Short mmCIF file of C-alpha atoms in Angstrom, two decimals:
data_model
loop_
_atom_site.label_atom_id
_atom_site.label_comp_id
_atom_site.label_asym_id
_atom_site.label_seq_id
_atom_site.Cartn_x
_atom_site.Cartn_y
_atom_site.Cartn_z
CA MET A 1 -47.30 176.95 124.09
CA ASP A 2 -43.70 175.99 125.04
CA LYS A 3 -41.11 176.02 122.43
CA LYS A 4 -39.69 172.42 122.11
CA GLU A 5 -36.07 171.45 122.80
CA LYS A 6 -33.49 170.91 120.39
CA LEU A 7 -32.47 167.37 119.96
CA VAL A 8 -30.58 166.58 117.40
CA VAL A 9 -29.57 162.59 116.63
CA ILE A 10 -27.26 160.31 114.60
CA VAL A 11 -26.86 157.02 114.73
CA GLY A 12 -26.46 153.97 112.64
CA PRO A 13 -24.35 150.47 112.15
CA THR A 14 -21.28 149.81 114.77
CA ALA A 15 -17.35 150.79 112.74
CA VAL A 16 -20.37 153.57 109.97
CA GLY A 17 -17.90 156.70 111.02
CA LYS A 18 -20.53 157.73 114.11
CA THR A 19 -18.13 159.38 116.22
CA ALA A 20 -16.08 161.32 114.37
CA LEU A 21 -19.25 162.60 112.52
CA SER A 22 -20.56 163.44 115.50
CA LEU A 23 -16.73 165.62 117.05
CA GLN A 24 -17.42 168.03 113.93
CA LEU A 25 -21.04 168.81 114.19
CA ALA A 26 -20.72 169.05 117.84
CA ALA A 27 -17.86 171.62 116.97
CA ARG A 28 -20.26 173.30 114.68
CA PHE A 29 -22.67 174.26 116.77
CA HIS A 30 -21.84 174.20 120.03
CA GLY A 31 -22.98 170.56 121.35
CA GLU A 32 -22.56 168.03 123.66
CA ILE A 33 -22.72 164.71 122.80
CA ILE A 34 -24.79 161.90 125.56
CA SER A 35 -23.84 158.70 124.84
CA GLY A 36 -26.39 156.22 123.24
CA ASP A 37 -24.34 153.79 123.88
CA SER A 38 -25.75 150.98 126.44
CA MET A 39 -21.52 149.50 127.19
CA GLN A 40 -20.17 152.59 127.24
CA VAL A 41 -21.73 153.53 130.98
CA TYR A 42 -19.50 151.00 132.41
CA ARG A 43 -16.09 152.61 133.83
CA LYS A 44 -13.37 150.32 133.12
CA MET A 45 -13.99 148.90 130.19
CA ASP A 46 -12.99 151.28 127.59
CA ILE A 47 -11.13 149.45 124.15
CA GLY A 48 -14.37 146.82 123.92
CA THR A 49 -16.67 149.96 124.40
CA ALA A 50 -15.53 151.92 121.18
CA LYS A 51 -15.68 155.19 123.52
CA ALA A 52 -14.07 158.90 122.45
CA THR A 53 -10.69 158.49 123.63
CA PRO A 54 -10.03 161.15 126.42
CA GLU A 55 -8.80 163.73 124.14
CA GLU A 56 -11.55 163.83 121.60
CA ARG A 57 -13.52 164.30 125.22
CA SER A 58 -11.55 167.05 126.06
CA LEU A 59 -13.02 169.00 123.13
CA ILE A 60 -16.19 168.01 123.30
CA PRO A 61 -17.95 168.03 126.12
CA HIS A 62 -19.62 163.97 126.60
CA HIS A 63 -21.66 162.40 128.81
CA LEU A 64 -23.00 159.18 130.08
CA ILE A 65 -19.94 158.05 130.11
CA ASP A 66 -18.03 155.90 132.75
CA ILE A 67 -20.86 156.65 134.86
CA ILE A 68 -20.94 153.34 136.33
CA ASP A 69 -18.91 150.51 137.84
CA PRO A 70 -19.68 147.23 135.55
CA ASP A 71 -21.90 145.38 138.10
CA GLN A 72 -23.79 148.35 139.18
CA ASP A 73 -27.40 147.48 137.44
CA TYR A 74 -28.38 150.23 134.37
CA SER A 75 -31.37 149.92 131.98
CA VAL A 76 -33.12 151.47 129.37
CA ALA A 77 -35.24 153.73 131.96
CA SER A 78 -32.64 154.62 133.72
CA PHE A 79 -30.44 156.09 131.02
CA GLN A 80 -34.00 157.62 129.43
CA ALA A 81 -34.07 159.61 132.38
CA MET A 82 -30.12 160.87 132.78
CA ALA A 83 -30.69 161.71 129.25
CA VAL A 84 -34.00 163.40 129.44
CA ARG A 85 -32.34 165.61 131.86
CA LEU A 86 -29.88 166.53 130.03
CA ILE A 87 -31.39 167.52 127.06
CA SER A 88 -33.42 170.29 129.22
CA GLU A 89 -29.67 171.49 131.21
CA ILE A 90 -27.89 171.16 127.62
CA ASN A 91 -30.53 173.41 126.27
CA GLN A 92 -30.55 175.80 128.83
CA ARG A 93 -27.16 176.56 128.08
CA GLN A 94 -27.65 177.34 124.49
CA ARG A 95 -25.71 175.11 123.18
CA LEU A 96 -27.28 171.42 120.59
CA PRO A 97 -27.14 168.16 122.52
CA PHE A 98 -26.27 165.57 120.28
CA ILE A 99 -27.01 162.04 121.24
CA VAL A 100 -24.78 159.14 119.43
CA GLY A 101 -24.68 156.30 119.25
CA GLY A 102 -26.33 152.78 118.06
CA THR A 103 -28.59 151.14 121.32
CA GLY A 104 -31.73 151.38 119.00
CA LEU A 105 -34.02 150.99 122.44
CA TYR A 106 -32.34 153.64 124.39
CA ILE A 107 -31.97 155.90 121.93
CA GLU A 108 -36.00 155.85 121.13
CA SER A 109 -37.22 155.64 124.21
CA VAL A 110 -35.28 158.84 124.03
CA THR A 111 -36.73 160.23 121.13
CA HIS A 112 -40.35 159.01 121.76
CA GLN A 113 -40.49 159.44 125.16
CA PHE A 114 -40.79 155.72 126.08
CA GLN A 115 -43.25 155.36 129.31
CA PHE A 116 -42.46 151.77 130.92
CA ALA A 117 -45.53 150.97 133.92
CA GLU A 118 -44.05 149.41 136.51
CA THR A 119 -44.57 145.45 137.36
CA PRO A 120 -44.48 143.20 139.89
CA GLN A 121 -41.27 140.97 140.12
CA ASP A 122 -41.03 137.02 141.06
CA PRO A 123 -37.70 136.62 141.77
CA GLU A 124 -38.30 133.12 142.37
CA LEU A 125 -39.47 132.69 138.83
CA ARG A 126 -36.42 134.40 137.24
CA GLU A 127 -34.09 132.18 140.03
CA ARG A 128 -35.67 128.87 137.76
CA LEU A 129 -35.97 131.31 134.32
CA GLN A 130 -32.11 131.59 134.90
CA ARG A 131 -31.15 127.87 136.16
CA ILE A 132 -33.38 127.29 133.37
CA ALA A 133 -30.61 129.05 130.78
CA ASP A 134 -27.67 127.08 132.10
CA SER A 135 -29.22 124.65 132.38
CA GLU A 136 -30.40 123.98 128.59
CA GLY A 137 -29.05 127.02 126.74
CA ASN A 138 -29.95 130.78 126.10
CA GLU A 139 -31.31 129.33 123.31
CA ALA A 140 -33.96 127.19 125.14
CA LEU A 141 -34.81 130.03 127.08
CA HIS A 142 -35.48 132.82 124.07
CA ARG A 143 -37.78 129.27 122.87
CA GLN A 144 -39.72 130.01 125.48
CA LEU A 145 -40.14 133.37 125.00
CA GLU A 146 -40.78 132.76 121.64
CA ALA A 147 -44.09 131.18 122.53
CA ILE A 148 -45.44 133.53 124.82
CA ASP A 149 -44.58 137.21 123.13
CA PRO A 150 -43.09 136.56 120.01
CA ILE A 151 -42.38 140.10 119.20
CA THR A 152 -40.04 140.84 122.21
CA ALA A 153 -38.26 137.87 121.37
CA LYS A 154 -38.07 138.96 117.33
CA ARG A 155 -36.17 141.81 119.84
CA LEU A 156 -34.61 140.31 121.47
CA HIS A 157 -30.96 138.05 121.12
CA PRO A 158 -30.80 134.83 122.58
CA ASN A 159 -27.62 136.67 124.62
CA ASP A 160 -29.49 138.87 125.99
CA VAL A 161 -31.18 136.21 128.61
CA LYS A 162 -31.67 139.46 131.63
CA ARG A 163 -34.06 140.88 129.06
CA VAL A 164 -35.80 137.60 127.83
CA ILE A 165 -35.38 136.36 131.41
CA ARG A 166 -37.74 140.13 131.97
CA ALA A 167 -40.18 139.95 129.94
CA ILE A 168 -41.03 136.18 130.33
CA GLU A 169 -41.31 137.54 134.16
CA ILE A 170 -43.26 140.76 133.60
CA TYR A 171 -45.69 138.36 131.30
CA GLU A 172 -45.73 135.11 134.06
CA VAL A 173 -46.95 137.78 136.57
CA THR A 174 -49.38 140.20 134.95
CA GLY A 175 -50.60 137.78 131.60
CA TYR A 176 -49.62 141.50 130.03
CA LYS A 177 -46.49 141.16 127.01
CA MET A 178 -43.88 143.41 127.18
CA ALA A 179 -44.59 145.64 124.45
CA GLU A 180 -47.72 146.86 125.97
CA PHE A 181 -45.62 148.13 128.35
CA GLN A 182 -43.86 150.28 126.71
CA HIS A 183 -45.73 152.69 125.44
CA ARG A 184 -44.55 154.74 121.70
CA ALA A 185 -45.45 158.54 120.97
CA LYS A 186 -46.26 158.77 117.33
CA TYR A 187 -44.56 162.13 117.79
CA SER A 188 -41.02 162.88 119.10
CA PRO A 189 -41.62 165.97 121.79
CA TYR A 190 -38.64 167.38 120.82
CA ASP A 191 -37.67 169.44 118.13
CA LEU A 192 -35.47 167.28 116.59
CA TYR A 193 -33.52 166.15 113.21
CA MET A 194 -32.32 162.13 112.93
CA ILE A 195 -29.15 161.65 111.16
CA GLY A 196 -28.76 158.13 110.46
CA LEU A 197 -25.45 156.94 108.72
CA THR A 198 -24.85 153.43 105.56
CA MET A 199 -22.88 152.42 103.73
CA ASP A 200 -22.01 149.31 101.83
CA ARG A 201 -22.81 145.87 103.63
CA ASP A 202 -18.73 144.21 101.96
CA LYS A 203 -16.42 148.04 103.37
CA LEU A 204 -19.29 148.04 106.47
CA TYR A 205 -17.85 143.75 107.80
CA GLU A 206 -14.36 145.04 106.55
CA ARG A 207 -13.70 148.35 108.03
CA ILE A 208 -15.31 145.76 112.28
CA ASN A 209 -12.99 143.10 111.01
CA GLN A 210 -10.62 146.25 111.29
CA ARG A 211 -11.92 147.97 114.30
CA VAL A 212 -11.87 144.31 116.13
CA GLU A 213 -7.86 143.91 115.31
CA LEU A 214 -7.18 147.13 116.11
CA MET A 215 -8.99 146.48 119.89
CA ILE A 216 -7.09 143.19 120.33
CA GLU A 217 -3.80 145.50 119.84
CA SER A 218 -4.71 148.24 121.77
CA GLY A 219 -5.14 146.34 124.61
CA LEU A 220 -8.63 144.62 124.99
CA VAL A 221 -7.37 141.20 125.34
CA GLU A 222 -4.76 142.61 129.04
CA GLU A 223 -8.67 144.97 129.46
CA VAL A 224 -10.92 141.85 129.66
CA ARG A 225 -8.29 139.98 132.42
CA GLN A 226 -8.00 142.81 134.65
CA LEU A 227 -12.08 142.80 134.99
CA LEU A 228 -11.82 139.44 136.07
CA ASP A 229 -8.30 139.55 138.05
CA GLN A 230 -10.59 142.72 140.00
CA GLY A 231 -13.69 140.12 140.22
CA TYR A 232 -15.96 141.02 137.86
CA ASP A 233 -18.58 137.69 137.48
CA PRO A 234 -18.78 137.17 133.79
CA SER A 235 -22.14 136.43 134.16
CA LEU A 236 -23.37 140.22 134.65
CA VAL A 237 -24.37 142.46 131.71
CA SER A 238 -21.09 143.98 131.19
CA MET A 239 -18.78 141.18 131.07
CA GLN A 240 -21.92 140.36 128.10
CA GLY A 241 -21.04 143.02 126.33
CA LEU A 242 -19.53 142.88 122.47
CA GLY A 243 -15.85 141.39 122.46
CA TYR A 244 -16.26 141.04 126.35
CA LYS A 245 -17.99 137.94 126.56
CA GLU A 246 -15.75 135.97 124.01
CA LEU A 247 -12.31 136.28 125.08
CA ILE A 248 -13.27 134.86 128.96
CA PRO A 249 -13.11 131.50 127.44
CA TYR A 250 -9.48 132.20 125.13
CA LEU A 251 -8.93 133.68 128.77
CA TYR A 252 -9.81 130.67 130.98
CA GLY A 253 -7.83 128.27 128.19
CA GLU A 254 -10.98 126.48 127.42
CA ILE A 255 -10.57 128.37 123.27
CA THR A 256 -7.52 130.11 120.96
CA LEU A 257 -7.24 134.28 121.01
CA GLU A 258 -8.11 133.38 116.78
CA ARG A 259 -11.27 131.61 117.92
CA ALA A 260 -12.39 134.47 119.96
CA VAL A 261 -11.65 136.87 117.96
CA ASN A 262 -13.20 135.63 114.79
CA GLU A 263 -16.40 134.94 116.61
CA ILE A 264 -16.12 138.63 118.26
CA LYS A 265 -15.83 139.90 114.28
CA GLN A 266 -18.59 137.85 113.47
CA ARG A 267 -21.06 138.76 116.06
CA THR A 268 -20.25 142.39 116.74
CA ARG A 269 -21.50 141.99 112.25
CA HIS A 270 -24.41 140.10 113.13
CA PHE A 271 -25.00 143.10 116.00
CA ALA A 272 -24.48 145.91 113.33
CA LYS A 273 -27.55 143.80 110.63
CA ARG A 274 -29.21 143.87 113.86
CA GLN A 275 -29.11 148.04 114.47
CA LEU A 276 -29.89 148.24 111.10
CA SER A 277 -33.37 146.58 111.35
CA TRP A 278 -34.06 148.90 114.36
CA PHE A 279 -33.05 152.22 112.97
CA ARG A 280 -34.76 151.35 109.13
CA ARG A 281 -38.47 151.42 111.31
CA MET A 282 -37.94 155.17 112.70
CA THR A 283 -39.04 156.60 109.22
CA GLU A 284 -38.07 160.59 111.05
CA ILE A 285 -33.97 159.23 110.16
CA GLU A 286 -32.35 160.89 106.97
CA TRP A 287 -30.19 158.89 105.38
CA PHE A 288 -26.07 159.01 104.96
CA ASP A 289 -24.29 157.08 102.99
CA MET A 290 -20.90 156.82 104.41
CA THR A 291 -19.14 153.72 101.74
CA ASP A 292 -16.76 156.32 99.56
CA PRO A 293 -13.68 158.43 102.19
CA ALA A 294 -14.14 161.24 99.15
CA GLY A 295 -17.14 161.76 100.20
CA HIS A 296 -17.99 162.33 102.88
CA ASP A 297 -17.13 166.80 103.35
CA GLU A 298 -19.94 166.45 101.22
CA VAL A 299 -21.95 165.10 103.51
CA LEU A 300 -21.28 166.81 106.81
CA GLN A 301 -21.79 170.05 104.38
CA THR A 302 -25.28 168.63 103.81
CA ILE A 303 -25.72 168.17 107.07
CA THR A 304 -23.89 171.16 108.48
CA GLU A 305 -26.41 173.63 106.18
CA ARG A 306 -29.78 171.19 107.27
CA LEU A 307 -28.62 171.40 110.66
CA GLU A 308 -28.34 175.40 109.79
CA GLY A 309 -31.58 175.78 107.99
CA LYS A 310 -33.30 173.51 111.03
CA PHE A 311 -31.89 175.54 113.99
CA HIS A 312 -30.42 179.24 112.73
CA GLN A 313 -31.33 181.12 116.21
CA MET A 314 -29.02 178.60 117.71
CA PRO A 315 -26.49 181.41 119.12
CA ASN A 316 -23.20 181.90 117.43
CA ILE A 317 -24.12 180.26 114.25
#
């Protein structure tokens, strides 16, 4: 029987401290980091996606960051194929792969081997559904999905128009719901250790607000302005990302900067809540509380001991 490939995954809500922990662990365990974030794949979108800095990336090899332009298509199936290949390559180098991020669907598609069935497409239907979103609003389209596939509707945010349209399309064309085209393996194909980071809600929300303020100070408005100046359409999936979508009306003179920033903070807090809901379903995750900064060294020590025990056969450990 083939030996399973090793894989460590670090998940949790935005701003909880995943990047800092991943850098420490990857340095200790001769690791390489695979970004498990659906937005960090885009070039030219650095500040709003909270990528590891060039300095941090020079210390530890990082993958699936800056691999496509904002107007290129990218999907969970794309991520899955790339991540699976990278995990094998990193294991072959006798290094330890770490998937780090907060996009639950992307990460679970790898850890539990989602199988995505090919489904037929209907471009005319897509256009008609897009017109509904444009004329009646994203919520109206989402309600349409809710009526036919409540499970998928609960998982998808109304503003995730592209995936809402895809879910309706699958149902209309095949008569089956999106979930029926995604098979989740009961057990992971990997020798897997999943780390979940959590934090007191008020403290997490405070950190989110501070992070948004720092992004604005670091030039997020100018980053979005440059993307618009380069001709990237505001309706692109990339431009609908948190921090980008909210600043576009400000740059068009439709709302104040204060309102835009408040909307980024509010939507990021809601996003963090959805992230936690997704990961709480995954029973394989061992959770660590990051609320008290004084306890971070203890968390690091505990996780280090867990990894040493699990992967004791790794070289140089």
